[in-house]
Each structure stands twice: as C-alpha cells, then as structure tokens.
Amino acid sequence: MDPTTDNAGQTGDTGTARDALEALRAEIAKAVVGQDPAVTGLVVALLCRGHVLLEGVPGVAKTLLVRALAAALELDTKRVQFTPDLMPSDVTGSLVYDTRSAEFSFQPGPVFTNLLLADEINRTPPKTQSSLLEAMEERQVTVDGTPRPLPDPFLVAATQNPVEYEGTYPLPEAQLDRFLLKLTIPLPSRQDEIDVLTRHAEGFNPRDLHAAGVRPVAGPADLEAARAAVAKTTISPEITAYVVDICRATRESPSLTLGVSPRGATALLATARAWAWLTGRDYVIPDDVKALALPTLRHRVQLRPEAEMEGVTADSVINAILAHVPVPR
C-alpha cells in the first residue's frame, strides 16, 4: 500500500485533514524506517474506527511504530505487556476501596486511552484476551454492572510473534474477527537496516521520540473531519457486488475450512472506502478493494491442514481469488 496525495477539487477541512494525515508518514519516518504500509494501515484503521493486529518477529519496531503514531497524532497512548498471569482487571480497571470515604471507587485501567498497545496478546490466557472484546466492539468497559465509555478515538494495536508458539494462547477466530486489519511487519531491507544502524550510531534513542524530532502534525479534529469525508465517499453497486464475490469465493475455496464472514465483507468495503479517500478520490474503484484485501481478510480465513502442509498460505489463497474473480468495469 502506498497512497499518493491528489487534492484536485478538494477544499476546506477535507483537504486539510488529508494533508495532515499524509504528513504522518514523514513524521513517523523520523523514528521508524521503511514501514510505510504499516503506517498507512494504522491510519486506515483509525479512519474506520477499527483495530489492528501487528505480526512480526521481535525487534522490527512494532512498539516504536505505535508510539510514533501516537506522538505524531497528539493522542494518548498506553502499553500493556500481556503475560500468563495478567488478569482482566489489569486491563480494564477495577473497583478499589477507599478507606477515607469508606466507599468503592473505580480505578481506570490502561484501556482508557486513545491508542492501546497490547504487546504479545497471545501470551495471556483467553479470559484476559476476552476482556478486550467488549472494549474493542462496544467501546466501553462494564465493571460492577456500570458501563463506562472509552475515549474517542480508540484503537487497539495488538502484537504477536509469528515464530514462537511455546507458552502462547492462539487468538480464537471470534476474537481475530474483531480486528479490522492484520498487518505483517517484515524484516527491513539491507539499505533500511543500514539506515537504522546509522541512526543509532548517531545517537538516536527510541525511548525519546521528542529528541528524534517527532512532532504532532494532526489531531482528533483532523480525524473527525477525515471520517466525515470518508463516509461521503461513493460506493457503486458494482463495487459492492465485487466485494461480495471475493468473500463468497473464500467460502468455496478447497484450501480453506473457514471463509470470510459478512462482517469481513463489511470490513473490506470500509477499508477500501478509506483507502480511496486517502488517495484523493471521492469514489471507490476495484484497485482500492484489491489494495486492502490481504490485510483485511488474511486473518478471517482458516487453512485446511493438508493445504498448510503443502506450503499454501492465506495470502496466496486470497491472491488467487483476486486473480480469478471478475473485475467490474
């Protein structure tokens, strides 16, 4: 994914909001090298009020990426390191007895923030994983029967390690489906890795983003204006049918035991719409759907064991479907 800016015919808040969100890439690049697709995916998720699962081996700047995004957007961010002994109340908050007033008061947990980094979410038991479900879906936390709304914007960026499974609790399909996008964070290219080492040799400190020059270039008002503009982006009946055909094809694939649900089809339509607006158009084209198909659908399908043993991946199945489903003209 690599958006370009084209503000022809766009004026006022819409153009300003797009410019501000486009400026995020340059600002985050001061701290993170070569992860433009992941940055774009996080922006798309914010526009769609969705959540993101970041998958990559340790040391590829997943945490730094989220922290840099929060700094460039002037949003509050908190980090939770998920461990086997983490309790649901450690995430959502709990009632605490106040000896002075002789009453219980609610102590908010780290989920009460704009960007929650759920680090290594698959290292905590399902009970604690599920404590995020209500927060992600309903954007509220219920403690002792009282619902408490979360801030807006609110995004969960959860990370997991794809190569080490000992002592982990794989996310069930129902929870995976709550993530709008699954973004893979690859190892950097040789030149990008040279740039990373050069920065560190010159004194770059990943714990001090202010010293790295990362400054707020957008804010909640820009996000709100952008969301309103995305909602006005036109989707033709042909594009809607194209999305449905892609998702239905996953349910018929011989390589899959589980295809994309209607919720997944809705997610693909939403992300394609956000992508169209980011690229400067007020209508969706088939290329927008193709651009977001992999990150939106790869975690919503399940491979057959025999296909997995043959080296088939979710991405390869989706790419094959995109190549065969007729494209509307």
mmCIF file of C-alpha atoms in Angstrom:
data_model
loop_
_atom_site.group_PDB
_atom_site.id
_atom_site.type_symbol
_atom_site.label_atom_id
_atom_site.label_comp_id
_atom_site.label_asym_id
_atom_site.label_seq_id
_atom_site.Cartn_x
_atom_site.Cartn_y
_atom_site.Cartn_z
ATOM 1 C CA MET A 1 0.000 0.000 0.000
ATOM 2 C CA ASP A 2 1.428 3.356 -0.979
ATOM 3 C CA PRO A 3 -1.044 6.244 -1.098
ATOM 4 C CA THR A 4 -0.481 9.381 -3.099
ATOM 5 C CA THR A 5 -1.962 12.774 -2.497
ATOM 6 C CA ASP A 6 -4.254 14.317 -5.069
ATOM 7 C CA ASN A 7 -6.299 17.186 -3.715
ATOM 8 C CA ALA A 8 -7.720 18.370 -7.015
ATOM 9 C CA GLY A 9 -11.225 19.593 -6.406
ATOM 10 C CA GLN A 10 -10.848 19.155 -2.631
ATOM 11 C CA THR A 11 -11.092 22.250 -0.447
ATOM 12 C CA GLY A 12 -11.641 23.208 3.178
ATOM 13 C CA ASP A 13 -11.480 20.753 6.065
ATOM 14 C CA THR A 14 -11.406 17.663 3.844
ATOM 15 C CA GLY A 15 -8.234 18.665 2.018
ATOM 16 C CA THR A 16 -6.637 19.897 5.236
ATOM 17 C CA ALA A 17 -7.410 16.637 7.026
ATOM 18 C CA ARG A 18 -5.964 14.574 4.171
ATOM 19 C CA ASP A 19 -2.806 16.707 4.125
ATOM 20 C CA ALA A 20 -2.437 16.295 7.894
ATOM 21 C CA LEU A 21 -2.806 12.500 7.728
ATOM 22 C CA GLU A 22 -0.416 12.333 4.779
ATOM 23 C CA ALA A 23 2.138 14.277 6.849
ATOM 24 C CA LEU A 24 2.082 11.424 9.373
ATOM 25 C CA ARG A 25 4.240 9.285 7.106
ATOM 26 C CA ALA A 26 7.067 11.815 7.016
ATOM 27 C CA GLU A 27 6.824 12.437 10.757
ATOM 28 C CA ILE A 28 6.824 8.754 11.745
ATOM 29 C CA ALA A 29 9.741 8.152 9.339
ATOM 30 C CA LYS A 30 11.865 10.244 11.731
ATOM 31 C CA ALA A 31 11.637 7.343 14.180
ATOM 32 C CA VAL A 32 10.740 4.264 12.086
ATOM 33 C CA VAL A 33 12.486 3.302 8.848
ATOM 34 C CA GLY A 34 10.721 1.641 5.911
ATOM 35 C CA GLN A 35 7.312 0.739 7.348
ATOM 36 C CA ASP A 36 5.031 2.908 5.186
ATOM 37 C CA PRO A 37 2.456 0.121 4.565
ATOM 38 C CA ALA A 38 2.033 -0.436 8.306
ATOM 39 C CA VAL A 39 1.683 3.314 8.929
ATOM 40 C CA THR A 40 -0.972 3.509 6.224
ATOM 41 C CA GLY A 41 -2.786 0.506 7.695
ATOM 42 C CA LEU A 42 -2.918 2.142 11.122
ATOM 43 C CA VAL A 43 -4.323 5.349 9.600
ATOM 44 C CA VAL A 44 -6.960 3.344 7.689
ATOM 45 C CA ALA A 45 -7.943 1.628 10.946
ATOM 46 C CA LEU A 46 -8.318 4.992 12.698
ATOM 47 C CA LEU A 47 -10.497 6.267 9.853
ATOM 48 C CA CYS A 48 -12.695 3.156 10.070
ATOM 49 C CA ARG A 49 -12.759 3.065 13.890
ATOM 50 C CA GLY A 50 -11.163 -0.372 13.725
ATOM 51 C CA HIS A 51 -8.343 -2.230 15.452
ATOM 52 C CA VAL A 52 -5.082 -3.688 14.184
ATOM 53 C CA LEU A 53 -3.151 -6.899 14.772
ATOM 54 C CA LEU A 54 0.567 -6.411 14.107
ATOM 55 C CA GLU A 55 2.515 -9.591 13.416
ATOM 56 C CA GLY A 56 6.283 -9.678 13.179
ATOM 57 C CA VAL A 57 9.368 -11.146 14.800
ATOM 58 C CA PRO A 58 10.810 -9.320 17.825
ATOM 59 C CA GLY A 59 12.894 -6.252 17.061
ATOM 60 C CA VAL A 60 11.158 -4.902 13.933
ATOM 61 C CA ALA A 61 9.866 -1.744 15.679
ATOM 62 C CA LYS A 62 6.231 -2.738 16.257
ATOM 63 C CA THR A 63 6.092 -0.924 19.611
ATOM 64 C CA LEU A 64 8.044 2.055 18.310
ATOM 65 C CA LEU A 65 5.672 2.343 15.352
ATOM 66 C CA VAL A 66 2.596 2.701 17.587
ATOM 67 C CA ARG A 67 4.345 5.130 19.934
ATOM 68 C CA ALA A 68 5.478 7.269 16.985
ATOM 69 C CA LEU A 69 1.956 7.285 15.553
ATOM 70 C CA ALA A 70 0.524 8.451 18.881
ATOM 71 C CA ALA A 71 3.152 11.194 19.142
ATOM 72 C CA ALA A 72 2.545 12.424 15.587
ATOM 73 C CA LEU A 73 -1.234 12.407 16.131
ATOM 74 C CA GLU A 74 -1.110 14.018 19.581
ATOM 75 C CA LEU A 75 -3.011 11.111 21.094
ATOM 76 C CA ASP A 76 -2.701 9.470 24.484
ATOM 77 C CA THR A 77 -1.166 6.006 24.381
ATOM 78 C CA LYS A 78 -0.605 3.222 26.896
ATOM 79 C CA ARG A 79 1.176 -0.111 26.650
ATOM 80 C CA VAL A 80 0.239 -3.409 28.299
ATOM 81 C CA GLN A 81 2.698 -6.305 28.271
ATOM 82 C CA PHE A 82 0.466 -9.381 28.105
ATOM 83 C CA THR A 83 1.766 -12.223 30.300
ATOM 84 C CA PRO A 84 0.294 -15.537 31.519
ATOM 85 C CA ASP A 85 -0.547 -14.052 34.947
ATOM 86 C CA LEU A 86 -2.256 -10.885 33.652
ATOM 87 C CA MET A 87 -5.810 -10.508 34.962
ATOM 88 C CA PRO A 88 -8.764 -8.873 33.129
ATOM 89 C CA SER A 89 -8.894 -6.122 35.755
ATOM 90 C CA ASP A 90 -5.266 -5.275 34.944
ATOM 91 C CA VAL A 91 -6.538 -4.199 31.518
ATOM 92 C CA THR A 92 -9.995 -2.768 32.161
ATOM 93 C CA GLY A 93 -9.632 -1.412 35.685
ATOM 94 C CA SER A 94 -11.345 -2.348 38.929
ATOM 95 C CA LEU A 95 -13.194 -1.079 41.987
ATOM 96 C CA VAL A 96 -10.844 -0.009 44.774
ATOM 97 C CA TYR A 97 -11.886 0.513 48.394
ATOM 98 C CA ASP A 98 -11.129 3.997 49.688
ATOM 99 C CA THR A 99 -10.559 3.863 53.452
ATOM 100 C CA ARG A 100 -11.045 7.613 53.825
ATOM 101 C CA SER A 101 -14.509 7.716 52.271
ATOM 102 C CA ALA A 102 -15.380 4.106 53.162
ATOM 103 C CA GLU A 103 -16.601 3.645 49.578
ATOM 104 C CA PHE A 104 -15.518 1.785 46.471
ATOM 105 C CA SER A 105 -14.256 3.917 43.586
ATOM 106 C CA PHE A 106 -13.417 2.888 40.039
ATOM 107 C CA GLN A 107 -9.733 2.897 39.120
ATOM 108 C CA PRO A 108 -9.479 3.016 35.290
ATOM 109 C CA GLY A 109 -7.175 0.517 33.636
ATOM 110 C CA PRO A 110 -4.797 1.185 30.718
ATOM 111 C CA VAL A 111 -7.617 0.509 28.221
ATOM 112 C CA PHE A 112 -8.840 4.056 28.922
ATOM 113 C CA THR A 113 -6.626 5.687 26.318
ATOM 114 C CA ASN A 114 -6.643 6.582 22.610
ATOM 115 C CA LEU A 115 -4.076 4.034 21.397
ATOM 116 C CA LEU A 116 -3.659 0.863 23.432
ATOM 117 C CA LEU A 117 -0.616 -1.228 22.573
ATOM 118 C CA ALA A 118 -1.439 -4.804 23.580
ATOM 119 C CA ASP A 119 2.045 -6.299 23.397
ATOM 120 C CA GLU A 120 2.228 -10.059 22.728
ATOM 121 C CA ILE A 121 -1.503 -10.520 23.181
ATOM 122 C CA ASN A 122 -1.230 -14.263 22.517
ATOM 123 C CA ARG A 123 0.864 -14.763 25.679
ATOM 124 C CA THR A 124 -2.077 -14.232 28.025
ATOM 125 C CA PRO A 125 -4.923 -16.716 28.728
ATOM 126 C CA PRO A 126 -8.264 -16.455 26.885
ATOM 127 C CA LYS A 127 -10.006 -14.950 29.944
ATOM 128 C CA THR A 128 -7.797 -11.880 29.792
ATOM 129 C CA GLN A 129 -7.827 -11.765 25.989
ATOM 130 C CA SER A 130 -11.619 -11.674 26.074
ATOM 131 C CA SER A 131 -11.568 -8.707 28.458
ATOM 132 C CA LEU A 132 -10.637 -6.644 25.415
ATOM 133 C CA LEU A 133 -13.629 -7.870 23.381
ATOM 134 C CA GLU A 134 -16.203 -5.522 24.894
ATOM 135 C CA ALA A 135 -13.752 -2.625 24.734
ATOM 136 C CA MET A 136 -12.962 -3.300 21.070
ATOM 137 C CA GLU A 137 -16.528 -3.934 19.932
ATOM 138 C CA GLU A 138 -18.677 -1.757 22.216
ATOM 139 C CA ARG A 139 -16.043 0.905 23.037
ATOM 140 C CA GLN A 140 -16.937 0.692 26.673
ATOM 141 C CA VAL A 141 -15.965 -1.235 29.790
ATOM 142 C CA THR A 142 -18.547 -2.631 32.208
ATOM 143 C CA VAL A 143 -17.408 -3.032 35.813
ATOM 144 C CA ASP A 144 -19.867 -3.972 38.569
ATOM 145 C CA GLY A 145 -22.755 -3.527 36.118
ATOM 146 C CA THR A 146 -21.829 0.049 35.223
ATOM 147 C CA PRO A 147 -20.812 0.766 31.608
ATOM 148 C CA ARG A 148 -18.005 3.273 31.233
ATOM 149 C CA PRO A 149 -17.349 4.708 27.747
ATOM 150 C CA LEU A 150 -13.835 4.755 26.326
ATOM 151 C CA PRO A 151 -12.238 7.855 24.766
ATOM 152 C CA ASP A 152 -12.650 8.638 21.083
ATOM 153 C CA PRO A 153 -10.605 7.918 19.041
ATOM 154 C CA PHE A 154 -9.840 4.473 20.445
ATOM 155 C CA LEU A 155 -7.632 1.919 18.711
ATOM 156 C CA VAL A 156 -6.170 -1.362 19.945
ATOM 157 C CA ALA A 157 -2.885 -2.262 18.264
ATOM 158 C CA ALA A 158 -2.077 -5.805 19.367
ATOM 159 C CA THR A 159 1.208 -7.515 18.542
ATOM 160 C CA GLN A 160 2.125 -11.165 18.283
ATOM 161 C CA ASN A 161 5.237 -13.131 17.390
ATOM 162 C CA PRO A 162 4.662 -15.480 14.406
ATOM 163 C CA VAL A 163 7.560 -17.854 15.086
ATOM 164 C CA GLU A 164 7.428 -18.701 18.786
ATOM 165 C CA TYR A 165 4.331 -20.587 19.960
ATOM 166 C CA GLU A 166 5.544 -22.192 23.209
ATOM 167 C CA GLY A 167 3.579 -20.806 26.139
ATOM 168 C CA THR A 168 1.115 -18.929 23.932
ATOM 169 C CA TYR A 169 -2.673 -18.949 23.612
ATOM 170 C CA PRO A 170 -3.665 -18.513 19.949
ATOM 171 C CA LEU A 171 -6.436 -15.992 19.432
ATOM 172 C CA PRO A 172 -9.753 -17.714 18.602
ATOM 173 C CA GLU A 173 -11.487 -16.881 15.328
ATOM 174 C CA ALA A 174 -14.169 -14.849 17.112
ATOM 175 C CA GLN A 175 -11.551 -12.506 18.532
ATOM 176 C CA LEU A 176 -9.449 -12.367 15.369
ATOM 177 C CA ASP A 177 -12.580 -11.213 13.551
ATOM 178 C CA ARG A 178 -12.725 -8.170 15.859
ATOM 179 C CA PHE A 179 -9.512 -6.844 14.303
ATOM 180 C CA LEU A 180 -10.145 -4.755 11.217
ATOM 181 C CA LEU A 181 -6.660 -5.385 9.795
ATOM 182 C CA LYS A 182 -3.807 -7.812 10.269
ATOM 183 C CA LEU A 183 -0.564 -6.143 9.254
ATOM 184 C CA THR A 184 2.642 -8.109 8.814
ATOM 185 C CA ILE A 185 5.781 -6.217 9.809
ATOM 186 C CA PRO A 186 8.636 -7.616 7.678
ATOM 187 C CA LEU A 187 12.334 -7.543 8.369
ATOM 188 C CA PRO A 188 13.875 -4.410 6.826
ATOM 189 C CA SER A 189 15.710 -4.412 3.521
ATOM 190 C CA ARG A 190 19.502 -4.203 3.605
ATOM 191 C CA GLN A 191 19.501 -0.451 2.951
ATOM 192 C CA ASP A 192 16.793 0.181 5.539
ATOM 193 C CA GLU A 193 18.753 -1.807 8.111
ATOM 194 C CA ILE A 194 21.876 0.232 7.323
ATOM 195 C CA ASP A 195 19.803 3.396 7.870
ATOM 196 C CA VAL A 196 18.567 2.067 11.229
ATOM 197 C CA LEU A 197 22.082 1.308 12.452
ATOM 198 C CA THR A 198 23.366 4.647 11.184
ATOM 199 C CA ARG A 199 20.682 6.482 13.177
ATOM 200 C CA HIS A 200 21.575 4.583 16.335
ATOM 201 C CA ALA A 201 25.283 5.286 15.789
ATOM 202 C CA GLU A 202 24.408 8.978 15.553
ATOM 203 C CA GLY A 203 22.643 8.901 18.911
ATOM 204 C CA PHE A 204 19.026 8.047 18.111
ATOM 205 C CA ASN A 205 17.167 6.951 21.252
ATOM 206 C CA PRO A 206 13.905 5.080 20.509
ATOM 207 C CA ARG A 207 12.666 5.920 24.022
ATOM 208 C CA ASP A 208 12.884 9.667 23.378
ATOM 209 C CA LEU A 209 10.753 10.492 20.343
ATOM 210 C CA HIS A 210 10.788 14.198 21.159
ATOM 211 C CA ALA A 211 14.576 14.264 20.770
ATOM 212 C CA ALA A 212 14.159 12.419 17.455
ATOM 213 C CA GLY A 213 12.098 15.359 16.196
ATOM 214 C CA VAL A 214 8.669 13.663 16.123
ATOM 215 C CA ARG A 215 6.054 16.395 16.493
ATOM 216 C CA PRO A 216 2.231 16.376 16.356
ATOM 217 C CA VAL A 217 1.110 17.035 12.769
ATOM 218 C CA ALA A 218 -2.550 16.001 13.142
ATOM 219 C CA GLY A 219 -5.110 15.638 15.884
ATOM 220 C CA PRO A 220 -8.570 14.360 16.787
ATOM 221 C CA ALA A 221 -10.236 17.202 14.843
ATOM 222 C CA ASP A 222 -8.431 16.120 11.660
ATOM 223 C CA LEU A 223 -9.526 12.524 12.242
ATOM 224 C CA GLU A 224 -13.131 13.597 12.743
ATOM 225 C CA ALA A 225 -13.120 15.654 9.532
ATOM 226 C CA ALA A 226 -11.485 12.766 7.665
ATOM 227 C CA ARG A 227 -14.053 10.252 8.939
ATOM 228 C CA ALA A 228 -16.886 12.509 7.804
ATOM 229 C CA ALA A 229 -15.307 12.773 4.341
ATOM 230 C CA VAL A 230 -14.767 9.004 4.123
ATOM 231 C CA ALA A 231 -18.453 8.447 4.932
ATOM 232 C CA LYS A 232 -19.362 10.510 1.843
ATOM 233 C CA THR A 233 -17.109 8.504 -0.482
ATOM 234 C CA THR A 234 -19.290 6.890 -3.155
ATOM 235 C CA ILE A 235 -19.550 3.101 -3.458
ATOM 236 C CA SER A 236 -21.222 1.854 -6.648
ATOM 237 C CA PRO A 237 -23.402 -1.291 -6.664
ATOM 238 C CA GLU A 238 -20.763 -2.941 -8.887
ATOM 239 C CA ILE A 239 -18.069 -2.432 -6.226
ATOM 240 C CA THR A 240 -20.351 -3.802 -3.520
ATOM 241 C CA ALA A 241 -21.019 -6.886 -5.642
ATOM 242 C CA TYR A 242 -17.268 -7.263 -6.304
ATOM 243 C CA VAL A 243 -16.540 -7.323 -2.559
ATOM 244 C CA VAL A 244 -19.295 -9.888 -2.003
ATOM 245 C CA ASP A 245 -17.979 -12.101 -4.831
ATOM 246 C CA ILE A 246 -14.456 -12.068 -3.350
ATOM 247 C CA CYS A 247 -15.707 -13.015 0.106
ATOM 248 C CA ARG A 248 -18.037 -15.718 -1.197
ATOM 249 C CA ALA A 249 -15.155 -17.203 -3.194
ATOM 250 C CA THR A 250 -13.204 -17.728 0.047
ATOM 251 C CA ARG A 251 -16.086 -19.835 1.391
ATOM 252 C CA GLU A 252 -15.866 -22.089 -1.666
ATOM 253 C CA SER A 253 -12.069 -22.420 -1.779
ATOM 254 C CA PRO A 254 -10.865 -26.041 -1.434
ATOM 255 C CA SER A 255 -7.841 -24.793 0.530
ATOM 256 C CA LEU A 256 -9.909 -23.237 3.305
ATOM 257 C CA THR A 257 -12.052 -24.673 6.101
ATOM 258 C CA LEU A 258 -13.326 -21.210 7.035
ATOM 259 C CA GLY A 259 -14.088 -18.383 4.637
ATOM 260 C CA VAL A 260 -14.785 -14.700 5.176
ATOM 261 C CA SER A 261 -17.996 -13.845 7.040
ATOM 262 C CA PRO A 262 -20.370 -10.985 6.134
ATOM 263 C CA ARG A 263 -18.625 -8.960 8.849
ATOM 264 C CA GLY A 264 -15.390 -9.431 6.911
ATOM 265 C CA ALA A 265 -17.091 -8.273 3.705
ATOM 266 C CA THR A 266 -18.301 -5.146 5.515
ATOM 267 C CA ALA A 267 -14.763 -4.546 6.789
ATOM 268 C CA LEU A 268 -13.296 -4.833 3.276
ATOM 269 C CA LEU A 269 -15.818 -2.320 1.943
ATOM 270 C CA ALA A 270 -14.973 0.101 4.762
ATOM 271 C CA THR A 271 -11.193 -0.146 4.367
ATOM 272 C CA ALA A 272 -11.412 0.213 0.571
ATOM 273 C CA ARG A 273 -13.509 3.328 1.078
ATOM 274 C CA ALA A 274 -10.965 4.846 3.484
ATOM 275 C CA TRP A 275 -8.146 3.979 1.075
ATOM 276 C CA ALA A 276 -9.975 5.651 -1.814
ATOM 277 C CA TRP A 277 -10.318 8.863 0.188
ATOM 278 C CA LEU A 278 -6.662 8.779 1.253
ATOM 279 C CA THR A 279 -5.604 8.517 -2.379
ATOM 280 C CA GLY A 280 -7.606 11.621 -3.265
ATOM 281 C CA ARG A 281 -10.826 10.235 -4.730
ATOM 282 C CA ASP A 282 -14.446 10.513 -3.615
ATOM 283 C CA TYR A 283 -15.397 7.143 -5.138
ATOM 284 C CA VAL A 284 -14.137 3.554 -4.772
ATOM 285 C CA ILE A 285 -12.551 1.610 -7.629
ATOM 286 C CA PRO A 286 -11.650 -2.127 -7.811
ATOM 287 C CA ASP A 287 -7.969 -1.349 -7.172
ATOM 288 C CA ASP A 288 -8.923 0.028 -3.748
ATOM 289 C CA VAL A 289 -10.557 -3.292 -2.882
ATOM 290 C CA LYS A 290 -7.509 -5.224 -4.117
ATOM 291 C CA ALA A 291 -5.104 -2.991 -2.165
ATOM 292 C CA LEU A 292 -6.824 -3.730 1.155
ATOM 293 C CA ALA A 293 -7.920 -7.328 0.543
ATOM 294 C CA LEU A 294 -4.877 -9.017 2.111
ATOM 295 C CA PRO A 295 -4.652 -7.059 5.387
ATOM 296 C CA THR A 296 -8.437 -7.082 5.809
ATOM 297 C CA LEU A 297 -9.081 -10.761 5.020
ATOM 298 C CA ARG A 298 -5.930 -12.787 5.818
ATOM 299 C CA HIS A 299 -6.864 -13.320 9.493
ATOM 300 C CA ARG A 300 -10.515 -14.110 8.727
ATOM 301 C CA VAL A 301 -9.834 -17.348 6.825
ATOM 302 C CA GLN A 302 -8.609 -20.712 8.065
ATOM 303 C CA LEU A 303 -6.441 -23.057 6.028
ATOM 304 C CA ARG A 304 -7.047 -26.788 5.740
ATOM 305 C CA PRO A 305 -4.233 -28.726 7.477
ATOM 306 C CA GLU A 306 -3.297 -30.524 4.239
ATOM 307 C CA ALA A 307 -3.058 -27.208 2.361
ATOM 308 C CA GLU A 308 -0.884 -25.760 5.118
ATOM 309 C CA MET A 309 1.441 -28.761 4.905
ATOM 310 C CA GLU A 310 1.817 -28.114 1.173
ATOM 311 C CA GLY A 311 3.027 -24.587 1.861
ATOM 312 C CA VAL A 312 -0.207 -22.797 0.995
ATOM 313 C CA THR A 313 -0.745 -19.535 2.896
ATOM 314 C CA ALA A 314 -3.798 -17.374 3.499
ATOM 315 C CA ASP A 315 -2.210 -14.642 1.385
ATOM 316 C CA SER A 316 -1.629 -16.966 -1.562
ATOM 317 C CA VAL A 317 -5.259 -18.180 -1.453
ATOM 318 C CA ILE A 318 -6.597 -14.612 -1.366
ATOM 319 C CA ASN A 319 -4.276 -13.541 -4.191
ATOM 320 C CA ALA A 320 -5.507 -16.467 -6.307
ATOM 321 C CA ILE A 321 -9.113 -15.461 -5.638
ATOM 322 C CA LEU A 322 -8.374 -11.843 -6.605
ATOM 323 C CA ALA A 323 -6.874 -13.113 -9.859
ATOM 324 C CA HIS A 324 -9.986 -15.149 -10.742
ATOM 325 C CA VAL A 325 -12.948 -13.091 -9.538
ATOM 326 C CA PRO A 326 -14.184 -10.934 -12.463
ATOM 327 C CA VAL A 327 -13.349 -7.253 -12.004
ATOM 328 C CA PRO A 328 -16.195 -4.766 -12.655
ATOM 329 C CA ARG A 329 -15.588 -2.249 -15.426
#
